[in-house]
Short mmCIF file of C-alpha atoms and ligand atoms in Angstrom, two decimals:
data_model
loop_
_atom_site.label_atom_id
_atom_site.label_comp_id
_atom_site.label_asym_id
_atom_site.label_seq_id
_atom_site.Cartn_x
_atom_site.Cartn_y
_atom_site.Cartn_z
CA MET A 1 -98.16 -41.28 -25.33
CA PRO A 2 -101.57 -39.50 -25.20
CA GLN A 3 -101.49 -35.86 -26.23
CA ALA A 4 -103.66 -33.17 -24.66
CA GLY A 5 -104.42 -29.82 -26.25
CA ILE A 6 -105.05 -26.80 -24.04
CA LEU A 7 -106.35 -23.30 -24.77
CA SER A 8 -107.58 -20.25 -22.88
CA GLY A 9 -110.35 -18.09 -24.35
CA GLY A 10 -112.23 -14.89 -23.49
CA GLY A 11 -111.09 -12.26 -20.98
CA ASP A 12 -107.92 -13.30 -19.15
CA SER A 13 -107.92 -13.69 -15.39
CA PRO A 14 -105.23 -14.44 -12.82
CA GLY A 15 -104.81 -18.17 -12.32
CA ILE A 16 -104.91 -19.45 -15.91
CA ASN A 17 -101.15 -20.06 -15.85
CA ALA A 18 -101.41 -22.00 -12.60
CA ALA A 19 -103.96 -24.29 -14.30
CA ILE A 20 -101.72 -24.74 -17.36
CA ARG A 21 -98.79 -25.60 -15.06
CA ALA A 22 -100.91 -28.20 -13.25
CA VAL A 23 -102.03 -29.81 -16.51
CA VAL A 24 -98.45 -30.01 -17.82
CA ARG A 25 -96.91 -31.27 -14.54
CA TYR A 26 -99.65 -33.76 -13.69
CA GLY A 27 -99.89 -34.74 -17.36
CA ALA A 28 -96.15 -35.58 -17.37
CA ARG A 29 -96.68 -37.92 -14.41
CA LYS A 30 -99.51 -39.64 -16.24
CA GLY A 31 -97.57 -39.89 -19.49
CA VAL A 32 -99.56 -37.12 -21.25
CA SER A 33 -97.81 -34.49 -23.36
CA VAL A 34 -99.42 -31.07 -23.79
CA LEU A 35 -99.79 -28.91 -26.89
CA GLY A 36 -100.82 -25.30 -26.26
CA PHE A 37 -103.17 -23.76 -28.80
CA LEU A 38 -102.54 -20.03 -29.01
CA GLU A 39 -105.04 -17.18 -28.58
CA GLY A 40 -108.19 -19.06 -27.64
CA TRP A 41 -110.23 -20.73 -30.37
CA LYS A 42 -108.11 -18.94 -32.98
CA GLY A 43 -105.38 -21.51 -32.14
CA PRO A 44 -107.09 -24.69 -33.36
CA LEU A 45 -108.94 -22.71 -36.04
CA GLU A 46 -105.73 -21.45 -37.66
CA ASP A 47 -103.45 -24.20 -36.39
CA LEU A 48 -101.42 -21.91 -34.13
CA ALA A 49 -99.84 -24.13 -31.50
CA ARG A 50 -96.68 -24.99 -29.61
CA PRO A 51 -95.76 -27.78 -27.23
CA ILE A 52 -95.63 -26.77 -23.56
CA SER A 53 -92.72 -28.33 -21.70
CA LEU A 54 -92.04 -28.73 -18.00
CA GLU A 55 -89.48 -25.89 -18.31
CA ASP A 56 -92.12 -23.61 -19.87
CA VAL A 57 -94.34 -23.85 -16.81
CA GLN A 58 -91.66 -23.32 -14.19
CA GLY A 59 -92.82 -20.64 -11.73
CA ILE A 60 -95.78 -19.48 -13.82
CA HIS A 61 -98.30 -20.15 -11.03
CA ARG A 62 -97.53 -16.67 -9.71
CA VAL A 63 -97.89 -14.91 -13.07
CA GLY A 64 -101.19 -13.35 -14.19
CA GLY A 65 -102.55 -13.54 -17.75
CA THR A 66 -101.93 -16.61 -19.88
CA ILE A 67 -98.69 -17.82 -21.50
CA ILE A 68 -100.66 -19.16 -24.49
CA GLY A 69 -102.60 -15.95 -25.08
CA THR A 70 -106.34 -15.51 -25.41
CA SER A 71 -108.90 -14.00 -27.77
CA ARG A 72 -112.62 -13.67 -28.24
CA THR A 73 -112.53 -15.60 -31.54
CA ASN A 74 -115.81 -17.44 -32.11
CA PRO A 75 -115.28 -20.36 -34.52
CA LEU A 76 -119.04 -20.90 -34.73
CA LYS A 77 -119.24 -17.59 -36.61
CA VAL A 78 -116.55 -18.63 -39.09
CA GLU A 79 -117.57 -20.50 -42.23
CA GLY A 80 -116.50 -24.13 -41.75
CA GLY A 81 -114.99 -23.21 -38.34
CA VAL A 82 -116.00 -26.40 -36.53
CA GLU A 83 -114.70 -28.62 -39.36
CA ARG A 84 -111.39 -26.72 -39.39
CA ILE A 85 -110.93 -27.22 -35.65
CA VAL A 86 -111.79 -30.92 -35.87
CA ALA A 87 -109.27 -31.29 -38.72
CA THR A 88 -106.51 -29.46 -36.77
CA LEU A 89 -107.03 -31.65 -33.72
CA LYS A 90 -106.88 -34.78 -35.87
CA ARG A 91 -103.79 -33.67 -37.78
CA ARG A 92 -102.03 -32.74 -34.54
CA GLY A 93 -102.91 -36.08 -32.92
CA ILE A 94 -104.82 -34.50 -30.04
CA ASP A 95 -106.51 -37.13 -27.86
CA PHE A 96 -108.41 -34.63 -25.76
CA LEU A 97 -108.72 -30.87 -25.37
CA ILE A 98 -108.87 -28.79 -22.18
CA ALA A 99 -110.57 -25.40 -22.68
CA LEU A 100 -110.32 -22.68 -20.04
CA GLY A 101 -112.75 -19.80 -20.21
CA GLY A 102 -116.11 -18.27 -19.42
CA ASP A 103 -119.53 -19.02 -20.88
CA ASP A 104 -118.55 -18.08 -24.46
CA THR A 105 -115.46 -20.31 -24.57
CA LEU A 106 -117.25 -23.14 -22.78
CA GLY A 107 -120.25 -22.77 -25.10
CA VAL A 108 -117.99 -23.47 -28.08
CA ALA A 109 -116.46 -26.40 -26.16
CA HIS A 110 -119.92 -27.91 -25.63
CA ARG A 111 -120.80 -27.43 -29.31
CA LEU A 112 -117.55 -29.16 -30.38
CA ALA A 113 -118.22 -32.00 -27.94
CA GLY A 114 -121.47 -32.53 -29.84
CA ASP A 115 -119.31 -33.05 -32.92
CA GLY A 116 -117.29 -35.74 -31.18
CA VAL A 117 -114.38 -33.68 -29.84
CA ARG A 118 -113.21 -35.11 -26.52
CA ILE A 119 -113.23 -32.02 -24.38
CA VAL A 120 -113.10 -30.93 -20.73
CA GLY A 121 -113.94 -27.34 -19.75
CA VAL A 122 -112.39 -25.34 -16.90
CA PRO A 123 -114.25 -22.21 -15.67
CA GLN A 124 -112.13 -19.06 -15.55
CA THR A 125 -113.72 -15.64 -15.38
CA ILE A 126 -113.54 -12.74 -12.95
CA ASP A 127 -117.32 -12.41 -13.44
CA ASN A 128 -117.89 -15.67 -11.48
CA ASP A 129 -121.08 -16.18 -13.48
CA ILE A 130 -120.74 -19.85 -14.45
CA ALA A 131 -123.48 -22.02 -12.97
CA THR A 132 -122.70 -25.22 -10.99
CA THR A 133 -119.31 -24.05 -9.69
CA ASP A 134 -119.02 -22.10 -6.44
CA TYR A 135 -116.11 -20.11 -7.87
CA SER A 136 -114.32 -19.66 -11.18
CA ILE A 137 -110.59 -19.09 -11.56
CA GLY A 138 -109.74 -15.39 -11.30
CA PHE A 139 -112.70 -14.17 -9.30
CA PHE A 140 -110.96 -13.93 -5.93
CA SER A 141 -107.87 -12.25 -7.41
CA ALA A 142 -110.06 -9.56 -8.99
CA LEU A 143 -111.97 -9.27 -5.72
CA GLU A 144 -108.73 -8.49 -3.86
CA VAL A 145 -108.07 -5.58 -6.21
CA VAL A 146 -111.63 -4.29 -5.80
CA THR A 147 -111.35 -4.53 -2.00
CA GLU A 148 -108.04 -2.71 -1.92
CA ALA A 149 -109.40 -0.01 -4.24
CA LEU A 150 -112.35 0.56 -1.88
CA ASP A 151 -110.02 0.70 1.13
CA ARG A 152 -107.96 3.35 -0.62
CA LEU A 153 -110.97 5.33 -1.81
CA HIS A 154 -112.44 5.29 1.67
CA THR A 155 -109.58 7.35 3.10
CA THR A 156 -109.99 10.11 0.51
CA ALA A 157 -113.80 10.03 0.71
CA PHE A 158 -113.53 10.45 4.48
CA SER A 159 -110.81 13.13 4.44
CA HIS A 160 -112.46 15.29 1.78
CA ARG A 161 -116.10 14.56 2.70
CA ARG A 162 -116.72 13.37 -0.83
CA VAL A 163 -118.90 10.83 -2.60
CA LEU A 164 -116.51 8.44 -4.35
CA ILE A 165 -117.91 5.95 -6.86
CA LEU A 166 -116.02 2.79 -7.86
CA GLU A 167 -117.11 1.09 -11.10
CA VAL A 168 -116.21 -2.59 -11.41
CA MET A 169 -116.58 -5.22 -14.13
CA GLY A 170 -118.71 -8.36 -14.06
CA ARG A 171 -120.91 -7.92 -17.13
CA ASP A 172 -124.46 -8.94 -16.05
CA SER A 173 -123.46 -10.47 -12.74
CA GLY A 174 -122.89 -8.63 -9.48
CA TRP A 175 -120.43 -10.92 -7.70
CA LEU A 176 -117.50 -8.51 -7.84
CA SER A 177 -119.64 -5.57 -6.79
CA LEU A 178 -121.44 -7.42 -4.01
CA LEU A 179 -118.52 -9.20 -2.37
CA GLY A 180 -116.21 -6.25 -3.09
CA GLY A 181 -118.76 -4.01 -1.37
CA VAL A 182 -118.96 -6.32 1.64
CA ALA A 183 -115.18 -6.82 1.94
CA GLY A 184 -114.33 -3.16 1.30
CA GLY A 185 -117.19 -1.77 3.38
CA ALA A 186 -118.88 0.22 0.59
CA ASP A 187 -121.64 2.49 1.89
CA VAL A 188 -123.83 1.86 -1.16
CA THR A 189 -123.58 -1.35 -3.24
CA LEU A 190 -125.30 -1.53 -6.64
CA LEU A 191 -125.76 -4.78 -8.58
CA PRO A 192 -126.93 -5.56 -12.12
CA GLU A 193 -129.38 -8.07 -10.66
CA GLU A 194 -131.42 -5.25 -9.08
CA ARG A 195 -132.29 -2.04 -10.92
CA PHE A 196 -131.51 1.05 -8.85
CA SER A 197 -133.00 4.53 -8.70
CA VAL A 198 -130.76 7.60 -8.52
CA ALA A 199 -133.26 9.16 -6.11
CA ASP A 200 -132.77 6.22 -3.74
CA VAL A 201 -128.95 6.55 -3.87
CA GLU A 202 -129.35 10.30 -3.21
CA ARG A 203 -131.62 9.56 -0.24
CA ARG A 204 -129.11 7.12 1.25
CA ILE A 205 -126.27 9.64 0.91
CA ARG A 206 -128.38 12.40 2.50
CA GLU A 207 -129.33 10.12 5.38
CA ARG A 208 -125.63 9.47 5.99
CA GLN A 209 -124.91 13.19 5.90
CA GLU A 210 -127.72 13.87 8.39
CA SER A 211 -126.38 11.19 10.73
CA GLY A 212 -122.96 12.85 10.82
CA ARG A 213 -121.23 10.87 8.06
CA PRO A 214 -120.72 13.42 5.28
CA PHE A 215 -118.74 11.07 3.00
CA CYS A 216 -119.86 8.03 1.03
CA THR A 217 -118.29 5.23 -1.02
CA VAL A 218 -120.46 3.68 -3.73
CA ILE A 219 -119.58 0.50 -5.64
CA ILE A 220 -121.40 -0.03 -8.92
CA ALA A 221 -121.12 -2.90 -11.39
CA GLU A 222 -120.68 -2.00 -15.06
CA GLY A 223 -123.92 -3.84 -15.91
CA CYS A 224 -126.13 -1.87 -13.48
CA GLN A 225 -129.18 -0.13 -14.86
CA PRO A 226 -131.01 2.79 -13.27
CA THR A 227 -134.80 2.48 -13.29
CA ASP A 228 -135.15 5.52 -15.56
CA LEU A 229 -132.70 4.40 -18.26
CA GLU A 230 -133.36 1.85 -20.97
CA GLY A 231 -130.51 -0.60 -21.45
CA GLN A 232 -127.00 -0.72 -20.03
CA VAL A 233 -124.36 2.01 -20.47
CA LEU A 234 -121.92 1.01 -23.21
CA ALA A 235 -118.28 1.97 -23.63
CA GLU A 236 -118.54 0.85 -27.26
CA SER A 237 -121.67 -0.09 -29.17
CA SER A 238 -120.04 -2.54 -31.61
CA VAL A 239 -120.30 -6.14 -30.45
CA ASP A 240 -117.66 -8.87 -30.23
CA ALA A 241 -117.86 -12.23 -32.04
CA PHE A 242 -120.15 -13.56 -29.28
CA GLY A 243 -122.54 -10.61 -29.57
CA HIS A 244 -121.43 -8.71 -26.45
CA ALA A 245 -121.07 -4.93 -26.47
CA ARG A 246 -118.36 -3.50 -24.20
CA LEU A 247 -119.93 -2.16 -21.01
CA GLY A 248 -118.59 0.85 -19.12
CA GLY A 249 -119.55 4.34 -18.01
CA ILE A 250 -122.44 3.78 -15.61
CA GLY A 251 -120.28 5.15 -12.75
CA GLN A 252 -119.84 8.47 -14.55
CA CYS A 253 -123.56 8.61 -15.42
CA LEU A 254 -124.42 8.17 -11.74
CA ALA A 255 -121.83 10.79 -10.77
CA ASN A 256 -123.36 13.32 -13.20
CA GLU A 257 -126.83 12.73 -11.77
CA LEU A 258 -125.66 12.96 -8.16
CA THR A 259 -123.59 16.08 -8.82
CA ALA A 260 -126.74 17.83 -10.02
CA ARG A 261 -128.57 16.83 -6.83
CA LEU A 262 -125.99 17.08 -4.02
CA ASP A 263 -123.78 19.83 -2.66
CA VAL A 264 -120.70 17.64 -2.11
CA PRO A 265 -118.12 16.67 -4.74
CA VAL A 266 -118.80 13.36 -6.50
CA ARG A 267 -115.90 11.59 -8.26
CA VAL A 268 -115.55 8.31 -10.15
CA THR A 269 -112.84 5.66 -10.41
CA ASN A 270 -113.28 2.99 -13.07
CA LEU A 271 -111.16 0.00 -12.10
CA ALA A 272 -111.37 -1.51 -15.62
CA TYR A 273 -108.50 -3.85 -16.54
CA LEU A 274 -106.61 -3.25 -13.29
CA GLN A 275 -108.96 -5.79 -11.72
CA ARG A 276 -108.11 -8.47 -14.32
CA GLY A 277 -104.34 -8.16 -14.14
CA GLY A 278 -101.58 -9.05 -11.73
CA SER A 279 -100.66 -12.05 -9.68
CA PRO A 280 -103.30 -14.61 -8.66
CA THR A 281 -104.20 -14.90 -4.98
CA SER A 282 -103.38 -18.14 -3.18
CA PHE A 283 -107.04 -19.18 -3.45
CA ASP A 284 -106.93 -18.87 -7.25
CA ARG A 285 -103.58 -20.66 -7.49
CA ILE A 286 -104.96 -23.57 -5.50
CA LEU A 287 -108.31 -23.64 -7.31
CA ALA A 288 -106.56 -23.50 -10.71
CA THR A 289 -104.12 -26.24 -9.71
CA ARG A 290 -106.95 -28.47 -8.52
CA PHE A 291 -108.98 -27.78 -11.68
CA GLY A 292 -105.95 -28.57 -13.88
CA VAL A 293 -105.31 -31.90 -12.17
CA ALA A 294 -109.02 -32.78 -12.19
CA ALA A 295 -109.32 -31.94 -15.90
CA VAL A 296 -106.54 -34.44 -16.72
CA ASP A 297 -108.12 -37.05 -14.44
CA PHE A 298 -111.57 -36.60 -16.00
CA ALA A 299 -110.13 -36.91 -19.51
CA LEU A 300 -108.13 -40.03 -18.65
CA ALA A 301 -111.27 -41.53 -17.10
CA GLY A 302 -113.15 -40.86 -20.35
CA LYS A 303 -115.38 -38.11 -18.91
CA PHE A 304 -115.95 -35.60 -21.70
CA ASP A 305 -118.32 -32.73 -22.43
CA VAL A 306 -117.93 -31.88 -18.73
CA MET A 307 -116.55 -28.98 -16.73
CA THR A 308 -114.49 -29.00 -13.54
CA ALA A 309 -116.68 -27.44 -10.84
CA LEU A 310 -115.94 -26.51 -7.25
CA GLN A 311 -118.84 -27.68 -5.11
CA GLY A 312 -118.09 -27.10 -1.46
CA MET A 313 -114.61 -28.58 -0.94
CA LYS A 314 -114.87 -31.04 -3.84
CA ILE A 315 -114.10 -30.79 -7.55
CA GLU A 316 -116.86 -32.47 -9.56
CA ALA A 317 -117.30 -33.22 -13.27
CA VAL A 318 -120.54 -31.48 -14.25
CA PRO A 319 -122.01 -31.76 -17.76
CA LEU A 320 -121.18 -28.64 -19.77
CA ALA A 321 -124.86 -28.46 -20.74
CA GLU A 322 -125.75 -28.02 -17.07
CA ALA A 323 -123.00 -25.47 -16.44
CA LEU A 324 -124.21 -23.44 -19.42
CA SER A 325 -127.94 -23.82 -18.73
CA HIS A 326 -128.18 -20.42 -17.05
CA GLN A 327 -126.06 -17.53 -15.86
CA ARG A 328 -125.09 -17.60 -12.20
CA THR A 329 -126.29 -14.40 -10.59
CA VAL A 330 -125.61 -13.37 -6.98
CA ASP A 331 -127.26 -15.29 -4.17
CA PRO A 332 -130.06 -13.10 -2.74
CA TRP A 333 -129.09 -13.88 0.86
CA LEU A 334 -125.63 -12.49 0.16
CA ALA A 335 -127.15 -9.39 -1.39
CA ASP A 336 -129.04 -8.89 1.87
CA LEU A 337 -125.69 -8.87 3.69
CA ALA A 338 -124.62 -5.72 1.87
CA ASP A 339 -127.89 -4.00 2.89
CA ILE A 340 -127.59 -5.12 6.51
CA LEU A 341 -124.09 -3.69 6.84
CA GLU A 342 -124.83 -0.38 5.08
O1 F6P B 401 -115.87 -11.42 -18.87
C1 F6P B 401 -114.82 -10.78 -18.27
C2 F6P B 401 -114.86 -9.31 -18.51
O2 F6P B 401 -113.75 -8.74 -17.83
C3 F6P B 401 -116.16 -8.61 -18.13
O3 F6P B 401 -116.26 -8.37 -16.76
C4 F6P B 401 -116.08 -7.37 -18.97
O4 F6P B 401 -117.37 -6.85 -19.26
C5 F6P B 401 -115.43 -7.87 -20.23
O5 F6P B 401 -114.71 -9.02 -19.89
C6 F6P B 401 -114.50 -6.88 -20.88
O6 F6P B 401 -114.09 -7.43 -22.09
P1 F6P B 401 -112.86 -6.95 -22.94
O7 F6P B 401 -111.63 -7.54 -22.33
O8 F6P B 401 -113.11 -7.53 -24.29
O9 F6P B 401 -112.84 -5.46 -22.91
#
């Protein structure tokens, strides 16, 4: 009986469990057993693993997070890390590995594939910044939270005639901010892909005030940079094992600047981890289920060093090298949509 390994790495997002469930259920039909490696790449690195049974995955499609845990462990930064992983997989009799994660996790997967590990990647990140796939697992669930937050903020902004700023995640990509802004009707939408000037935001708020709309909702991505500030605003300057500093705080910076310029109250809500948690939406459950089934199919067909990618209505096997060749930023025509509706 072939044995698959599975792991989830990087920031969690709703839908990972639905993918694990699909791999285990479809795997069982195909005669594949599944071993879960715990806490991302730390699992195969330190040989932390447990079999995942059909009972283990019962009903987990509706549960956020990941039953096998996650971490930002980077085995490429650990002395002999690759060799240790290869040895674990051999000792455990793993025929192929399915790795769910964002660019960091998938980057390690691609590197291991170069060392002969038979691996299939599955994109999961609320940032939606993986090239070649229209959407990654988790993005739409996070987007629902962002949209609801804007809906809620709108009522208070309107009632109190305030400027309310919503800071969202996304690292260097503006998908959550842009589509959240469109779905939630933000009055000002700021993206990391385009530097913004505080004076311009002030002007837009004043124009609204002059046209009889004294309130304003602003959505800003954590990676946004004002034109007069060097670098992004960091919540923590130390970097993780992949070299990323933790972003956060640009919303408050903008609020401080606007408070000094305007005569209406300006307040900030940072959505932070609320947008990563909770139950996956039906879109993410379906996408994750399709990705899980496709990952097993690709592996059984001998397609390795590839990633499951949603392209239109189809799931394709794209080379990991292609998926990792660049970061997927927002489509400019979609960015125009936010401006048109402002
Ligand atoms: O990549 C997903 C993400 O949620 C980013 O949007 C965010 O910048 C980062 O992870 C936060 O990382 P951590 O969970 O390590 O604080």
